[in-house]
Tab-separated table of C-alpha atoms in Angstrom:
chain	number	residue	atom	x	y	z
Q	1	MET	CA	123.035	126.227	143.783
Q	2	LEU	CA	122.293	124.409	140.552
Q	3	GLN	CA	124.098	125.735	137.592
Q	4	GLY	CA	123.367	124.999	134.002
Q	5	ALA	CA	120.285	123.366	132.422
Q	6	GLU	CA	121.988	119.973	132.440
Q	7	THR	CA	121.503	119.638	136.161
Q	8	TYR	CA	117.949	120.984	136.283
Q	9	GLN	CA	116.292	118.193	134.360
Q	10	PRO	CA	117.672	115.211	136.322
Q	11	PHE	CA	117.161	117.114	139.543
Q	12	ALA	CA	113.466	117.807	138.764
Q	13	GLN	CA	113.085	114.199	137.732
Q	14	LEU	CA	114.739	112.898	140.965
Q	15	LEU	CA	112.388	115.051	142.890
Q	16	SER	CA	109.263	113.828	141.055
Q	17	THR	CA	110.378	110.208	141.277
Q	18	ALA	CA	110.832	110.498	145.059
Q	19	ARG	CA	107.467	112.206	145.416
Q	20	GLY	CA	105.738	109.688	143.217
Q	21	LEU	CA	107.143	106.878	145.367
Q	22	PHE	CA	106.174	108.643	148.645
Q	23	ILE	CA	109.808	108.857	149.723
Q	24	PRO	CA	110.252	111.827	152.012
Q	25	VAL	CA	111.948	114.907	150.569
Q	26	ILE	CA	113.786	117.379	152.776
Q	27	PHE	CA	114.833	120.763	151.395
Q	28	ALA	CA	117.920	122.425	152.880
Q	29	ALA	CA	118.527	125.987	151.796
Q	30	ALA	CA	119.007	129.408	153.266
Q	31	ASP	CA	116.187	130.881	151.254
Q	32	ALA	CA	113.449	130.075	148.848
Q	33	GLN	CA	115.279	131.556	145.897
Q	34	VAL	CA	117.674	128.629	145.566
Q	35	PHE	CA	115.074	126.172	144.346
Q	36	ALA	CA	113.160	128.638	142.228
Q	37	ALA	CA	113.622	128.636	138.454
Q	38	GLY	CA	111.132	125.832	137.947
Q	39	VAL	CA	113.348	123.188	139.595
Q	40	GLY	CA	110.779	122.743	142.310
Q	41	ALA	CA	110.213	124.031	145.850
Q	42	ALA	CA	108.936	122.388	148.977
Q	43	ARG	CA	105.286	121.618	148.926
Q	44	THR	CA	102.899	121.798	151.800
Q	45	GLY	CA	103.778	119.039	154.191
Q	46	GLU	CA	107.380	118.727	152.974
Q	47	ASN	CA	110.167	119.769	155.292
Q	48	TRP	CA	112.326	122.823	154.671
Q	49	ILE	CA	115.334	123.429	156.879
Q	50	ARG	CA	117.579	126.502	156.759
Q	51	PRO	CA	121.205	125.635	157.672
Q	52	PRO	CA	123.003	128.643	159.039
Q	53	SER	CA	126.347	127.207	157.824
Q	54	LEU	CA	127.461	124.675	155.297
Q	55	SER	CA	126.404	121.249	156.557
Q	56	ALA	CA	122.691	120.639	156.557
Q	57	PHE	CA	123.122	118.998	160.012
Q	58	LEU	CA	124.764	121.913	161.863
Q	59	GLY	CA	122.319	124.031	163.722
Q	60	THR	CA	119.176	122.465	162.119
Q	61	PRO	CA	116.618	119.901	163.258
Q	62	LEU	CA	117.740	117.502	160.543
Q	63	SER	CA	118.850	114.773	162.903
Q	64	LEU	CA	115.529	114.820	164.710
Q	65	LEU	CA	113.620	114.907	161.481
Q	66	LEU	CA	115.510	111.902	160.100
Q	67	ALA	CA	114.984	109.969	163.363
Q	68	GLU	CA	111.327	110.715	163.199
Q	69	LEU	CA	111.201	109.435	159.569
Q	70	ASN	CA	113.301	106.451	160.555
Q	71	ALA	CA	115.428	107.191	157.555
Q	72	GLN	CA	118.686	105.217	157.156
Q	73	THR	CA	119.751	106.094	153.628
Q	74	LEU	CA	120.140	109.629	152.360
Q	75	VAL	CA	120.135	110.574	148.667
Q	76	LEU	CA	121.837	113.955	148.178
Q	77	ALA	CA	121.199	116.250	145.264
Q	78	GLY	CA	121.718	119.991	144.810
Q	79	GLY	CA	124.836	122.081	145.384
Q	80	ARG	CA	127.515	122.930	145.821
Q	81	THR	CA	129.110	119.537	145.459
Q	82	SER	CA	132.385	120.405	147.141
Q	83	VAL	CA	130.877	122.537	149.950
Q	84	GLU	CA	127.293	122.010	151.200
Q	85	VAL	CA	126.867	118.545	149.733
Q	86	HIS	CA	130.328	117.250	150.706
Q	87	TYR	CA	130.099	118.485	154.331
Q	88	SER	CA	126.480	117.303	154.730
Q	89	PHE	CA	127.602	113.958	153.396
Q	90	VAL	CA	130.421	113.799	155.902
Q	91	ASP	CA	128.147	114.581	158.821
Q	92	ALA	CA	125.626	112.039	157.584
Q	93	HIS	CA	128.411	109.441	157.209
Q	94	GLN	CA	129.770	110.144	160.617
Q	95	ASN	CA	126.259	109.753	162.023
Q	96	ASP	CA	126.045	106.257	160.489
Q	97	PHE	CA	123.720	107.028	157.512
Q	98	PHE	CA	124.123	105.253	154.213
Q	99	CYS	CA	124.632	108.013	151.627
Q	100	ARG	CA	124.151	108.313	147.925
Q	101	VAL	CA	124.954	111.341	145.746
Q	102	SER	CA	123.357	111.977	142.423
Q	103	GLU	CA	126.345	113.337	140.550
Q	104	ASP	CA	124.405	114.728	137.581
Q	105	CYS	CA	122.079	116.635	139.942
Q	106	MET	CA	124.742	118.792	141.438
Q	107	ALA	CA	127.423	121.400	140.457
Q	108	GLY	CA	130.588	122.497	142.282
Q	109	VAL	CA	132.475	125.693	142.604
Q	110	SER	CA	134.611	124.420	139.790
Q	111	PRO	CA	134.706	121.237	137.651
Q	112	ALA	CA	137.901	120.155	139.533
Q	113	ALA	CA	136.306	120.747	142.970
Q	114	HIS	CA	133.152	118.958	141.899
Q	115	GLU	CA	135.113	115.881	140.751
Q	116	ALA	CA	137.405	115.880	143.840
Q	117	ALA	CA	134.465	116.042	146.188
Q	118	LEU	CA	132.745	113.151	144.389
Q	119	LYS	CA	135.967	111.136	144.729
Q	120	ALA	CA	136.227	112.009	148.459
Q	121	MET	CA	132.626	110.839	149.086
Q	122	GLU	CA	133.237	107.682	147.134
Q	123	TYR	CA	136.357	107.120	149.304
Q	124	LEU	CA	134.193	107.274	152.360
Q	125	GLN	CA	131.377	105.016	151.158
Q	126	SER	CA	131.955	102.765	148.119
Q	127	GLY	CA	128.990	103.158	145.763
Q	128	ALA	CA	127.998	106.552	147.161
Q	129	ARG	CA	128.571	108.165	143.743
Q	130	GLN	CA	125.566	107.385	141.485
Q	131	THR	CA	123.859	108.884	138.454
Q	132	SER	CA	120.265	109.918	138.667
Q	133	ALA	CA	119.253	107.101	136.351
Q	134	SER	CA	120.629	104.425	138.641
Q	135	LEU	CA	119.018	106.148	141.613
Q	136	PHE	CA	115.601	106.237	139.968
Q	137	ALA	CA	115.859	102.472	139.544
Q	138	ALA	CA	117.060	102.019	143.091
Q	139	LEU	CA	114.298	104.138	144.536
Q	140	ARG	CA	111.680	102.157	142.544
Q	141	ALA	CA	113.206	98.866	143.617
Q	142	TYR	CA	113.195	100.054	147.270
Q	143	GLN	CA	109.468	100.968	147.051
Q	144	THR	CA	108.571	97.626	145.441
Q	145	ARG	CA	110.389	95.843	148.176
Q	146	ARG	CA	108.784	97.868	150.853
Q	147	SER	CA	105.214	97.452	149.518
Q	148	SER	CA	105.465	93.697	148.819
Q	149	PRO	CA	104.191	91.514	151.653
J	1	MET	CA	158.339	139.239	153.034
J	2	SER	CA	160.720	137.419	150.714
J	3	ALA	CA	160.027	134.164	152.539
J	4	ALA	CA	156.418	134.399	151.408
J	5	VAL	CA	154.557	131.139	151.825
J	6	ARG	CA	154.379	129.107	148.658
J	7	THR	CA	151.404	126.799	148.489
J	8	VAL	CA	149.585	124.723	145.942
J	9	VAL	CA	147.265	127.638	145.304
J	10	GLY	CA	149.711	130.497	145.171
J	11	THR	CA	151.477	132.984	147.422
J	12	ARG	CA	149.842	133.314	150.772
J	13	LEU	CA	150.467	134.868	154.166
J	14	GLY	CA	149.018	131.827	155.889
J	15	ALA	CA	151.565	131.756	158.693
J	16	SER	CA	150.178	134.946	160.297
J	17	LEU	CA	148.517	134.240	163.585
J	18	PRO	CA	145.649	136.584	164.559
J	19	GLY	CA	143.641	135.347	167.536
J	20	LYS	CA	144.778	133.070	170.281
J	21	PRO	CA	146.276	129.918	168.710
J	22	ALA	CA	146.255	126.300	169.705
J	23	VAL	CA	147.965	123.385	167.936
J	24	LEU	CA	145.905	120.376	166.869
J	25	VAL	CA	148.144	117.315	166.267
J	26	ILE	CA	145.700	115.077	164.377
J	27	ASP	CA	146.290	111.334	164.279
J	28	VAL	CA	150.121	111.212	164.289
J	29	GLN	CA	150.030	107.584	165.302
J	30	GLY	CA	152.323	104.582	165.011
J	31	ASP	CA	155.699	104.479	163.309
J	32	ILE	CA	156.643	107.704	161.613
J	33	THR	CA	160.240	106.651	160.961
J	34	THR	CA	159.515	104.269	158.060
J	35	SER	CA	157.388	104.600	154.917
J	36	ARG	CA	153.734	103.705	155.203
J	37	HIS	CA	153.101	103.866	151.463
J	38	ASP	CA	151.581	100.703	150.100
J	39	ALA	CA	152.495	100.657	146.457
J	40	GLY	CA	149.859	98.022	145.692
J	41	ARG	CA	146.965	100.033	147.123
J	42	GLN	CA	148.633	103.339	146.331
J	43	PHE	CA	147.850	104.300	149.927
J	44	PRO	CA	148.652	106.447	151.726
J	45	MET	CA	150.449	109.139	149.644
J	46	PRO	CA	154.143	108.600	148.956
J	47	HIS	CA	156.591	109.886	151.625
J	48	TYR	CA	153.783	110.042	154.189
J	49	ASN	CA	156.107	109.643	157.042
J	50	GLU	CA	158.423	112.430	155.855
J	51	TYR	CA	155.551	114.935	156.339
J	52	MET	CA	154.902	113.529	159.783
J	53	ARG	CA	158.523	113.768	160.738
J	54	ARG	CA	158.293	117.549	160.501
J	55	VAL	CA	155.576	117.634	163.200
J	56	PRO	CA	157.925	117.365	166.210
J	57	ALA	CA	159.629	120.704	165.218
J	58	VAL	CA	156.219	122.432	165.132
J	59	ILE	CA	155.334	121.001	168.517
J	60	ALA	CA	158.660	122.057	169.944
J	61	ALA	CA	158.204	125.635	168.711
J	62	ALA	CA	154.669	125.740	170.025
J	63	ARG	CA	155.850	124.428	173.437
J	64	ALA	CA	158.616	127.006	173.530
J	65	GLY	CA	156.063	129.696	172.666
J	66	GLY	CA	153.698	128.626	175.378
J	67	LEU	CA	150.886	127.519	172.923
J	68	PRO	CA	148.507	124.853	174.054
J	69	ILE	CA	148.906	121.504	172.260
J	70	ILE	CA	145.977	119.212	171.724
J	71	TYR	CA	146.591	115.718	170.496
J	72	LEU	CA	143.938	113.833	168.673
J	73	GLN	CA	144.106	110.036	168.560
J	74	GLU	CA	141.756	107.942	166.485
J	75	VAL	CA	140.744	104.740	168.288
J	76	HIS	CA	138.296	101.954	167.686
J	77	HIS	CA	137.142	99.190	169.895
J	78	PRO	CA	138.434	95.676	168.897
J	79	SER	CA	134.871	94.491	168.565
J	80	LEU	CA	134.527	97.015	165.665
J	81	ILE	CA	131.109	98.226	166.876
J	82	ASP	CA	132.195	101.840	166.885
J	83	PHE	CA	133.266	102.039	163.191
J	84	GLY	CA	129.819	103.257	162.051
J	85	ARG	CA	130.079	103.543	158.226
J	86	GLU	CA	133.868	103.867	158.241
J	87	LEU	CA	134.495	100.434	156.762
J	88	ASP	CA	132.034	100.925	153.925
J	89	GLY	CA	134.544	102.796	151.856
J	90	PHE	CA	138.259	102.538	150.914
J	91	GLU	CA	139.588	102.276	154.498
J	92	ARG	CA	140.086	98.986	156.239
J	93	VAL	CA	140.020	98.186	159.935
J	94	HIS	CA	142.315	100.726	161.587
J	95	CYS	CA	143.350	102.171	164.940
J	96	LEU	CA	142.212	99.331	167.142
J	97	GLU	CA	142.732	100.184	170.771
J	98	ASN	CA	144.742	97.069	171.449
J	99	SER	CA	147.118	97.609	168.550
J	100	PRO	CA	150.603	99.041	169.269
J	101	SER	CA	150.410	101.100	166.004
J	102	THR	CA	147.410	102.961	167.385
J	103	ALA	CA	149.590	104.679	170.005
J	104	ILE	CA	150.553	108.286	169.400
J	105	ALA	CA	153.984	108.276	167.710
J	106	PRO	CA	156.884	108.300	170.266
J	107	GLU	CA	158.287	111.412	168.584
J	108	VAL	CA	155.266	113.485	169.519
J	109	GLN	CA	154.349	112.139	172.891
J	110	PRO	CA	151.971	114.404	174.889
J	111	ARG	CA	153.246	115.737	178.234
J	112	PRO	CA	151.100	116.012	181.275
J	113	GLU	CA	150.320	119.738	180.607
J	114	ASP	CA	149.112	118.858	177.086
J	115	PHE	CA	145.594	117.808	176.024
J	116	HIS	CA	144.889	114.416	174.690
J	117	ILE	CA	141.602	113.547	173.064
J	118	ARG	CA	140.572	110.086	171.746
J	119	LYS	CA	138.094	110.219	168.900
J	120	ARG	CA	136.081	107.477	167.052
J	121	ARG	CA	135.174	109.571	163.965
J	122	TYR	CA	137.170	111.661	161.491
J	123	SER	CA	136.386	115.099	162.786
J	124	ALA	CA	138.061	116.113	166.049
J	125	PHE	CA	134.801	117.874	166.925
J	126	PHE	CA	132.566	114.837	166.597
J	127	SER	CA	131.382	113.654	170.075
J	128	THR	CA	134.638	114.768	171.781
J	129	GLU	CA	135.629	117.226	174.480
J	130	LEU	CA	137.527	119.470	172.032
J	131	GLU	CA	135.119	122.483	172.139
J	132	ILE	CA	135.198	122.393	175.962
J	133	TYR	CA	139.000	122.557	175.937
J	134	LEU	CA	139.088	125.256	173.210
J	135	ARG	CA	136.584	127.397	175.111
J	136	GLY	CA	138.516	126.971	178.343
J	137	LEU	CA	141.759	127.847	176.586
J	138	GLY	CA	140.166	130.817	174.768
J	139	ALA	CA	141.689	129.506	171.570
J	140	LYS	CA	140.388	131.131	168.423
J	141	THR	CA	143.075	129.993	165.794
J	142	LEU	CA	143.744	126.292	165.203
J	143	LEU	CA	147.054	125.244	163.760
J	144	MET	CA	146.674	121.782	162.216
J	145	VAL	CA	149.259	119.120	161.543
J	146	GLY	CA	148.881	115.382	160.953
J	147	GLY	CA	146.743	113.166	158.770
J	148	PHE	CA	145.008	112.377	156.584
J	149	THR	CA	144.822	115.753	154.866
J	150	ASP	CA	141.671	114.700	152.995
J	151	VAL	CA	139.925	113.031	155.851
J	152	CYS	CA	140.502	113.839	159.526
J	153	VAL	CA	142.320	117.101	158.812
J	154	HIS	CA	139.836	118.339	156.167
J	155	TYR	CA	136.732	117.356	158.159
J	156	THR	CA	138.159	118.757	161.425
J	157	PHE	CA	138.837	121.983	159.418
J	158	ALA	CA	135.323	122.072	158.023
J	159	ASP	CA	133.817	121.731	161.466
J	160	ALA	CA	136.209	124.330	162.941
J	161	HIS	CA	135.442	126.738	160.102
J	162	GLN	CA	131.682	126.355	160.516
J	163	ARG	CA	132.059	127.047	164.233
J	164	GLY	CA	133.965	130.274	163.638
J	165	TYR	CA	137.562	129.258	164.297
J	166	LEU	CA	140.324	130.670	162.165
J	167	CYS	CA	142.371	127.791	160.764
J	168	ARG	CA	145.912	127.290	159.619
J	169	VAL	CA	146.987	124.068	157.902
J	170	VAL	CA	150.727	123.373	157.908
J	171	GLU	CA	150.833	121.935	154.409
J	172	ASP	CA	154.229	120.254	154.775
J	173	CYS	CA	153.156	118.631	158.046
J	174	VAL	CA	149.944	117.092	156.717
J	175	ALA	CA	149.700	114.035	154.358
J	176	GLY	CA	146.859	112.420	152.604
J	177	SER	CA	145.402	109.075	151.639
J	178	SER	CA	146.751	109.814	148.130
J	179	LEU	CA	148.704	112.687	146.588
J	180	GLU	CA	145.639	113.682	144.543
J	181	ALA	CA	143.307	113.631	147.537
J	182	HIS	CA	145.838	115.539	149.575
J	183	GLN	CA	146.061	118.334	147.064
J	184	SER	CA	142.354	118.489	146.467
J	185	ALA	CA	141.721	118.774	150.156
J	186	LEU	CA	144.296	121.577	150.572
J	187	GLN	CA	142.506	123.413	147.776
J	188	ALA	CA	139.043	122.786	149.422
J	189	MET	CA	140.286	124.164	152.759
J	190	ASP	CA	141.801	127.186	151.086
J	191	PHE	CA	138.415	127.735	149.353
J	192	LEU	CA	136.776	127.877	152.818
J	193	GLN	CA	139.445	130.127	154.321
J	194	PRO	CA	141.677	131.703	151.650
J	195	GLY	CA	145.207	132.006	152.907
J	196	CYS	CA	144.901	129.197	155.487
J	197	LEU	CA	147.883	127.170	154.187
J	198	CYS	CA	151.403	127.702	155.456
J	199	ARG	CA	154.680	125.842	155.696
J	200	HIS	CA	156.233	124.751	158.908
J	201	ASP	CA	159.281	126.996	158.859
J	202	ASP	CA	157.197	130.099	158.294
J	203	LEU	CA	154.825	129.034	161.007
J	204	ILE	CA	157.650	128.424	163.460
J	205	ALA	CA	158.950	131.929	162.656
J	206	GLN	CA	155.529	133.378	163.390
J	207	ILE	CA	155.163	131.482	166.669
J	208	ALA	CA	158.470	132.982	167.798
J	209	LEU	CA	156.989	136.446	167.328
J	210	ILE	CA	154.066	135.792	169.608
J	211	PRO	CA	154.626	137.564	173.014
J	212	ARG	CA	154.668	134.954	175.704
J	213	ALA	CA	151.725	134.916	177.910
J	214	ARG	CA	152.745	135.531	181.530
């Protein structure tokens, strides 16, 4: 549930950066409307899961999907910071994933709840809280590392 | 209702108890007689032990009312292999199985008829037998006390909420890693279930009103 144009642009950029680097993208949303408004929807071949509750892990094939992809680090973007993002982060964290959240790519139910959730996630994993700019650089560095012999 | 529950988010009726309740005593471990607050690290929140010292009264009332009491105890193997990502953040090594401070606090010792669950993650639902017990007990409402408000209590609450349980957090019997985190977590839980916060004296009064089963 992105709110405000200020989150659209970095979100769209994060999405295109990941796609350009062939880093898998997984969409978690109840319905297709959420990612409408030009922010970008799942393309053919990309995974779309529909969590029946708040955490993207609960009642979805996300764990299986991540195991298949051999993913160890999750970059979270979207909304709502203090609800779906926070509880997905907690499940990922408790399942031993390294987690990063792109704080300018998400919005909360209130500015206070957004900030509190970011602090809570940073408490769990130091360095979890990132800006999209630092994540673009990290994603590119990862891809360079991966493709060098 | 002059003794309406005053919470950080306003006046609530959070002590009311629809559904069959069970008490979750979350991580009340070690010494609760002396302060645990480390002024250097600002951790955990000031007066942490004073919040924990109200827990025995809730347990006594629950026992008198015939409510099931489930104790959660966080433990970790001394080899540290079961910490997962837990040491990647603010928290240091904690709750080692061979440490005396990992024991459930003497003031809240489980009795043979109680339920005692050891857990290796924050949420009481994560890879534990909690849901088997709750199903067997027919419990639908979970009364939560213990710590940390912003970690084990909050994430147990989130899991309970997503699984359809009604939750009550006894806000003067839970304490957080910091005062700010404690208050934010109370607000986050109240966002999920508006009216879930209550105070221990109101809850004890409500428990006394429950007709005793059998």
